[in-house]
Short mmCIF file of C-alpha atoms in Angstrom, two decimals:
data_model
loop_
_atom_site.label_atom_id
_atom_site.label_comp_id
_atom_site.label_asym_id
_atom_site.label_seq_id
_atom_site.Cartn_x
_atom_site.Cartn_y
_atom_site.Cartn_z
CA UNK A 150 -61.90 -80.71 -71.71
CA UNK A 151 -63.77 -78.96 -68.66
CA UNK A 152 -67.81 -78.60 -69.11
CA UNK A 153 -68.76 -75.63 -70.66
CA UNK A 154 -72.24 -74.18 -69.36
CA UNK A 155 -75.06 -71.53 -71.03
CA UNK A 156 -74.74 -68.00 -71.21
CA UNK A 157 -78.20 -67.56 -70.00
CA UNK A 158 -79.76 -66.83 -67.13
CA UNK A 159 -75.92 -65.58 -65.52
CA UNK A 160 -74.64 -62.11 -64.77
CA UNK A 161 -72.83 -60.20 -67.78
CA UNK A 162 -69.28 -60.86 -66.03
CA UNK A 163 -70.23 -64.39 -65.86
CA UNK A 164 -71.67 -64.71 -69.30
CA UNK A 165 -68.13 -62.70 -70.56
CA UNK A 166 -66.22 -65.24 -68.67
CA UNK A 167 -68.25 -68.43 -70.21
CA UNK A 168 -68.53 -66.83 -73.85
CA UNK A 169 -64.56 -66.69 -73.61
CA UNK A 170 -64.06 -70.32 -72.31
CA UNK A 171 -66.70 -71.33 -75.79
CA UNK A 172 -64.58 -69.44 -77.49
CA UNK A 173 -60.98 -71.02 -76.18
CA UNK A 174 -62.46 -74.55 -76.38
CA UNK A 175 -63.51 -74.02 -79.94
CA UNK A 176 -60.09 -72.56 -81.00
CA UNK A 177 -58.51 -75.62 -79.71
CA UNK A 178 -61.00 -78.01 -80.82
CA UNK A 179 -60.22 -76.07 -84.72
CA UNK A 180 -56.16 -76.43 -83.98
CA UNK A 181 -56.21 -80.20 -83.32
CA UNK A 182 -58.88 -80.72 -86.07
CA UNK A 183 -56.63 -79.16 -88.81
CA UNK A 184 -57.17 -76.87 -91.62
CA UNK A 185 -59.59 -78.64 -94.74
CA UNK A 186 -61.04 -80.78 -91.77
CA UNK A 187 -64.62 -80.71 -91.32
CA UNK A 188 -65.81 -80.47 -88.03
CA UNK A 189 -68.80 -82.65 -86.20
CA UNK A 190 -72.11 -81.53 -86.50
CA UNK A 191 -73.13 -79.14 -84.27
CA UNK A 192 -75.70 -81.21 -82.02
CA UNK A 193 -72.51 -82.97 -81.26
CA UNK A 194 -70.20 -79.93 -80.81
CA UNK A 195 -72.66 -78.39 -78.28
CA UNK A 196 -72.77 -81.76 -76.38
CA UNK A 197 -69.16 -81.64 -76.42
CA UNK A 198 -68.85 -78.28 -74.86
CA UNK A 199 -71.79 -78.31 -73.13
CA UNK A 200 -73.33 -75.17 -74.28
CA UNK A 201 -76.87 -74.67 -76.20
CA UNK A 202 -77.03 -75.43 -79.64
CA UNK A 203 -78.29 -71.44 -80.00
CA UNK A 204 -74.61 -69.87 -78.26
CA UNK A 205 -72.96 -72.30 -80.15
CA UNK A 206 -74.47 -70.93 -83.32
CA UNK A 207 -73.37 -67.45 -82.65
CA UNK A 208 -69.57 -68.56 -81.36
CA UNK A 209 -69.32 -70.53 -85.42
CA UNK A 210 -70.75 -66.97 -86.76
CA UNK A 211 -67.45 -65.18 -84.52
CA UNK A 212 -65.00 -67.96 -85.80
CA UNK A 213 -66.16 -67.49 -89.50
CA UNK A 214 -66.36 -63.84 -89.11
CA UNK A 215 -62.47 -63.74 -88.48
CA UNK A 216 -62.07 -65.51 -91.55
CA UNK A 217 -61.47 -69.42 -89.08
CA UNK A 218 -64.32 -71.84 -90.41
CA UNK A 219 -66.04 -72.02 -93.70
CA UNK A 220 -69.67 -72.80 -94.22
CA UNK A 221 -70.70 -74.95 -97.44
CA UNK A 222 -73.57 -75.88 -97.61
CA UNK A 223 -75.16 -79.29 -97.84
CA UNK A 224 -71.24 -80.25 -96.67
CA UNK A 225 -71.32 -78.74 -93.23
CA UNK A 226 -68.44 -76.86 -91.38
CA UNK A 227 -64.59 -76.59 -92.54
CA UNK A 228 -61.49 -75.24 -90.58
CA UNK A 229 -59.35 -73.03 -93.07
CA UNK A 230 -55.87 -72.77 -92.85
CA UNK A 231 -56.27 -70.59 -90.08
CA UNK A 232 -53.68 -68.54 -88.35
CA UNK A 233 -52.93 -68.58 -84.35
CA UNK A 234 -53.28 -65.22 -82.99
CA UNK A 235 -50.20 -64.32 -80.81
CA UNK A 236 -50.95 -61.52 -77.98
CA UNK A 237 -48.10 -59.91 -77.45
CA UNK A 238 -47.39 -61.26 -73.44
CA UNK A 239 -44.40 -62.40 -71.95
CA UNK A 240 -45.36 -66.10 -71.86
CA UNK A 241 -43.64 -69.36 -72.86
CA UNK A 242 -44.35 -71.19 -75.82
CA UNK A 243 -45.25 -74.02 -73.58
CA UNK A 244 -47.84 -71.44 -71.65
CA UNK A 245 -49.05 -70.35 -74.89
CA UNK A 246 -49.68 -74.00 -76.17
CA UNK A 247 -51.16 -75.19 -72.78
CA UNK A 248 -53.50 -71.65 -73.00
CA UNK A 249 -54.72 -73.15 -76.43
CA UNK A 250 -55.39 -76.29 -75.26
CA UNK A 251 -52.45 -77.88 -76.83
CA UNK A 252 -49.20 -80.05 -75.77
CA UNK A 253 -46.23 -78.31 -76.34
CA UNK A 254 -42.92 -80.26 -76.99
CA UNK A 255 -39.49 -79.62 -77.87
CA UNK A 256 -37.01 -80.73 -79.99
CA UNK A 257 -33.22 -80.02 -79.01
CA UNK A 258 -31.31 -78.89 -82.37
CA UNK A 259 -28.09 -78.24 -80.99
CA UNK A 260 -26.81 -76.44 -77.41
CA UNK A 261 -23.42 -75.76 -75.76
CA UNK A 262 -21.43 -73.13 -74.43
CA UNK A 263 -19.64 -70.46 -76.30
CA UNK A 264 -18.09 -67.24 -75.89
CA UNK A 265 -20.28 -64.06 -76.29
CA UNK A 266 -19.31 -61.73 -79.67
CA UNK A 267 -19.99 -57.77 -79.22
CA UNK A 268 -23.46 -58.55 -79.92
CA UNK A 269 -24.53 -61.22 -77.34
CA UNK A 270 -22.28 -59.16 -75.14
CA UNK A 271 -24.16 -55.78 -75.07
CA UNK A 272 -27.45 -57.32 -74.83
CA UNK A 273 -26.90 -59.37 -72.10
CA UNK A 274 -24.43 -56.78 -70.48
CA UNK A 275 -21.80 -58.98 -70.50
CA UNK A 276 -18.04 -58.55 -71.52
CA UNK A 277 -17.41 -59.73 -74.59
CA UNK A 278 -15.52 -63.51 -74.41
CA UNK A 279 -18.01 -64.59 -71.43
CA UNK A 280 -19.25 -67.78 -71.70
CA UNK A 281 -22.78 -68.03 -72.66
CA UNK A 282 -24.96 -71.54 -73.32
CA UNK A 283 -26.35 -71.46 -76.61
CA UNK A 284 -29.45 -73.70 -77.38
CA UNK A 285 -31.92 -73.65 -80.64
CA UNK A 286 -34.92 -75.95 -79.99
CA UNK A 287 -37.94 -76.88 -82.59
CA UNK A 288 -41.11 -75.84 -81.18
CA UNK A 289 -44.02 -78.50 -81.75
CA UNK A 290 -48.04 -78.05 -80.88
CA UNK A 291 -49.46 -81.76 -80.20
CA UNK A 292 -46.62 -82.66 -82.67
CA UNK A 293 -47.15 -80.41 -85.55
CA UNK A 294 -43.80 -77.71 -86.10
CA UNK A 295 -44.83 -74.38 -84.92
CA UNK A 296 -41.19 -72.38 -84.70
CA UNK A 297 -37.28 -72.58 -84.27
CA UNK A 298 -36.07 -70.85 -81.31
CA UNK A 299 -32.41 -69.58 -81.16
CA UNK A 300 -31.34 -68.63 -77.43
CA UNK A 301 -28.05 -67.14 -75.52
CA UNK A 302 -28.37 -67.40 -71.48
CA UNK A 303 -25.43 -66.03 -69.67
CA UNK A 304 -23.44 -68.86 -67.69
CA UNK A 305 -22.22 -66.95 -64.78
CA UNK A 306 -25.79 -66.80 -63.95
CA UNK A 307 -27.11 -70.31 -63.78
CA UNK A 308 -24.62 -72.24 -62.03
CA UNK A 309 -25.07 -76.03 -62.80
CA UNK A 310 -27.67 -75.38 -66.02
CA UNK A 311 -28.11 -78.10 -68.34
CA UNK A 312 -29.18 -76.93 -71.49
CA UNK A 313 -30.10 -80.44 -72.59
CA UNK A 314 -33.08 -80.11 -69.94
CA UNK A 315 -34.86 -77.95 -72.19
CA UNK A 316 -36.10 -80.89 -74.58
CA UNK A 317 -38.72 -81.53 -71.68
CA UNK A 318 -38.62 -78.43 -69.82
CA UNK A 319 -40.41 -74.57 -69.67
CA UNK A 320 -36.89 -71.98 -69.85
CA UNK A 321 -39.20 -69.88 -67.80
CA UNK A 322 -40.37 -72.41 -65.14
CA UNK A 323 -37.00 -73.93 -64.81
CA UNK A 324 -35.65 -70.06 -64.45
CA UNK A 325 -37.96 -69.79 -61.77
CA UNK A 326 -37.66 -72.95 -59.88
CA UNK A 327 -34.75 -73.41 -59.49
CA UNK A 328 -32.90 -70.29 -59.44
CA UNK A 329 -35.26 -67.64 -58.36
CA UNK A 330 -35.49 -65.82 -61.53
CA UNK A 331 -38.86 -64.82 -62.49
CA UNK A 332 -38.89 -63.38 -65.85
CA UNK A 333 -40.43 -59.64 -65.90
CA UNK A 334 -40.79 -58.14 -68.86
CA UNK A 335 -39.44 -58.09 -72.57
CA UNK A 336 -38.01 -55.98 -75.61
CA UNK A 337 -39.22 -57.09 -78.92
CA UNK A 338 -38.71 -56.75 -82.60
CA UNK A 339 -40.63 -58.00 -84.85
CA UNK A 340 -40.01 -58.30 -88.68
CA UNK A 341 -41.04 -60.51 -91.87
CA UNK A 342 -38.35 -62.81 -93.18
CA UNK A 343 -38.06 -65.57 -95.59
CA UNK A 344 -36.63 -69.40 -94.36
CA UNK A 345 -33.96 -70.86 -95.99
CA UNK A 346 -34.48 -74.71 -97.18
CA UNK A 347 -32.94 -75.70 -94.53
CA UNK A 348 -35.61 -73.74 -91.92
CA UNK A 349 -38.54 -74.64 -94.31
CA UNK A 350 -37.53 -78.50 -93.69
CA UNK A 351 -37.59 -77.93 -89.95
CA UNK A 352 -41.09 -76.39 -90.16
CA UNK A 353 -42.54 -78.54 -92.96
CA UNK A 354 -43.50 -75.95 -95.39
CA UNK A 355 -42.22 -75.01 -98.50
CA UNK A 356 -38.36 -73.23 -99.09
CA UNK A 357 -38.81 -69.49 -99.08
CA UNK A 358 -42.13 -69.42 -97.43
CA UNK A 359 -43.06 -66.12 -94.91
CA UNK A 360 -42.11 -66.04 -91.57
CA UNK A 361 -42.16 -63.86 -88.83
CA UNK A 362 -38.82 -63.15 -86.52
CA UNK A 363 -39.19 -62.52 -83.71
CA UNK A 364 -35.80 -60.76 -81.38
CA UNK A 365 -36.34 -61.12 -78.01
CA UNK A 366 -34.31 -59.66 -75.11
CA UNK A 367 -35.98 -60.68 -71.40
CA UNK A 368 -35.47 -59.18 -68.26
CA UNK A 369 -35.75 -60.78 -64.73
CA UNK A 370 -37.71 -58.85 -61.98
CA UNK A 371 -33.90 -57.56 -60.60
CA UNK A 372 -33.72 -55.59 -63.90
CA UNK A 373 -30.82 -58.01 -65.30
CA UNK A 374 -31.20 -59.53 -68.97
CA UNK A 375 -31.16 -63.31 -68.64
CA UNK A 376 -31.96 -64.42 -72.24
CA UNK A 377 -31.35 -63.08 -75.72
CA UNK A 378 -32.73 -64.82 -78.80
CA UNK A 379 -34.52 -64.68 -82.04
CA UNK A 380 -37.43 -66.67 -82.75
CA UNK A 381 -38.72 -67.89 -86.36
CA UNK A 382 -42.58 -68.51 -86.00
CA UNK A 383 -44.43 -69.93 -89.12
CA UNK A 384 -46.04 -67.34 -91.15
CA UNK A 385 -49.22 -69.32 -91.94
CA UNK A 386 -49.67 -69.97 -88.41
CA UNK A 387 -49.22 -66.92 -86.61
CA UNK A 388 -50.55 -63.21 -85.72
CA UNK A 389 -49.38 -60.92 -83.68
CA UNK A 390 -51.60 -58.96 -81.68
CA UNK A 391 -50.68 -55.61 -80.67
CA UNK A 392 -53.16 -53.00 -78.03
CA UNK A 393 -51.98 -49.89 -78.38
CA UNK A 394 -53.14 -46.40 -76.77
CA UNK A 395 -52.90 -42.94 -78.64
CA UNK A 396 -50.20 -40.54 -77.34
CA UNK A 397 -51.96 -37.39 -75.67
CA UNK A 398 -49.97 -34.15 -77.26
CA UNK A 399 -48.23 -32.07 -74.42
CA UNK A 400 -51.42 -29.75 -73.28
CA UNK A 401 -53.99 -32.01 -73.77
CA UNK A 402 -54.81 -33.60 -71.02
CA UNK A 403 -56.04 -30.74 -69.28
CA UNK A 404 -57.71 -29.44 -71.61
CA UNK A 405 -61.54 -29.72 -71.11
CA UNK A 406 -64.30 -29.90 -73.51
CA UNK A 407 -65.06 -33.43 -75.64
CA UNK A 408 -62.93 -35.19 -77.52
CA UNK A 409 -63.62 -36.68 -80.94
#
């Protein structure tokens, strides 16, 4: 983990910069430490990041504000079960893992190729009967099941794709590397399910427990659709975090005066 220096002393961009590394190494050092875990003291955690003991103080007070760490006293600092909080970007799940400071992996539940139903079809702008490879992968951070991806990528577009690749291999990098297709932008849905037993035993948590789907449709920067899927991300693990402006009525922005 890179050295982390003061906040003193630096100008405010610089001290907004280094507050948000703190606050990045500290989420990942909570993710790999586990929820019930208790964490080192904090002479040791400040070594470890190399930050005073003082702005290492007030980053704990931030994490146990949002409800991340748990103070007891005489017993030191616990992680709760904490949830991961998901901006919504257009980023891989191997981007997102490597953001937090953790090693993404992969595990291949099934691929193939099979012909597009109406569905598949209108998303992807395809006719319907045009071969599309199918892949559903098991999403792991440094090991521990995070989600179960279910994708559709159109075959007349990737000439010599092996879906099999995607085990060890970023859809997104590959996409890019080797055939030019840089992924732009994204349509998504976003609704609370249930998982079946058979879901739950993917994801090691109970049958029937909360999760979050996710339906996905990307777009490449020439405006095409290259990938259609639904996602299943762990309810206990996962937030989605939505920015969001308000709507000025037709009229308004002219107007002059304040605003309230």
């Amino acid at each position: 983990m890179p050295t982390l220096l003061d906040t003193r002393g630096v100008s405010p961009r610089s001290r907004e910069e280094k507050r948000d590394q703190l606050r990045r190494g500290l989420e990942a050092i909570l993710q790999q430490t586990g929820g019930g875990s208790r964490l080192p003291p904090e002479r040791e955690l400040a070594d470890r990041l190399g930050v005073a003991r003082e702005t290492l103080r007030r980053a704990l007070d931030e994490l146990q504000a949002r409800g991340l760490l748990e103070r007891r006293q005489g017993a030191g600092t616990f992680v709760t079960g904490q949830s991961w909080l998901k901006p919504l970007v257009l980023r891989s799940f191997t981007e997102d893992m490597r953001e937090r400071g953790l090693v993404a992996s992969s595990e291949l539940l099934s691929h193939g190729v099979r012909r597009a139903d109406a569905k598949v079809a209108l998303k992807l702008k395809a006719v319907p009967g045009s071969e599309m490879f199918e892949v559903r992968r098991l999403r792991l951070a440094s090991g521990e099941p995070m989600a179960i991806e279910h994708a559709f990528l159109p075959r007349a577009r990737l000439p010599g794709f092996d879906p099999a690749r995607l085990a060890r291999h970023s859809l997104y990098e590959l996409l890019q590397r080797e055939y030019g297709l840089a992924v732009r932008n994204a349509a998504q849905e976003i609704q609370a399910t249930v998982l079946t037993e058979d879901e739950a035993l993917l994801l090691e948590v109970a049958p029937f427990s909360p999760a979050l789907l996710v339906e996905r449709l990307v777009y490449s920067t020439d405006g095409d659709p290259i990938e259609y899927g639904k996602s299943l991300y762990r309810a206990d693990r996962y937030r989605f975090e939505v920015n969001v402006g308000r709507a000025v009525p037709p009229g308004e922005g002219d107007a002059g005066g304040d605003a309230a």
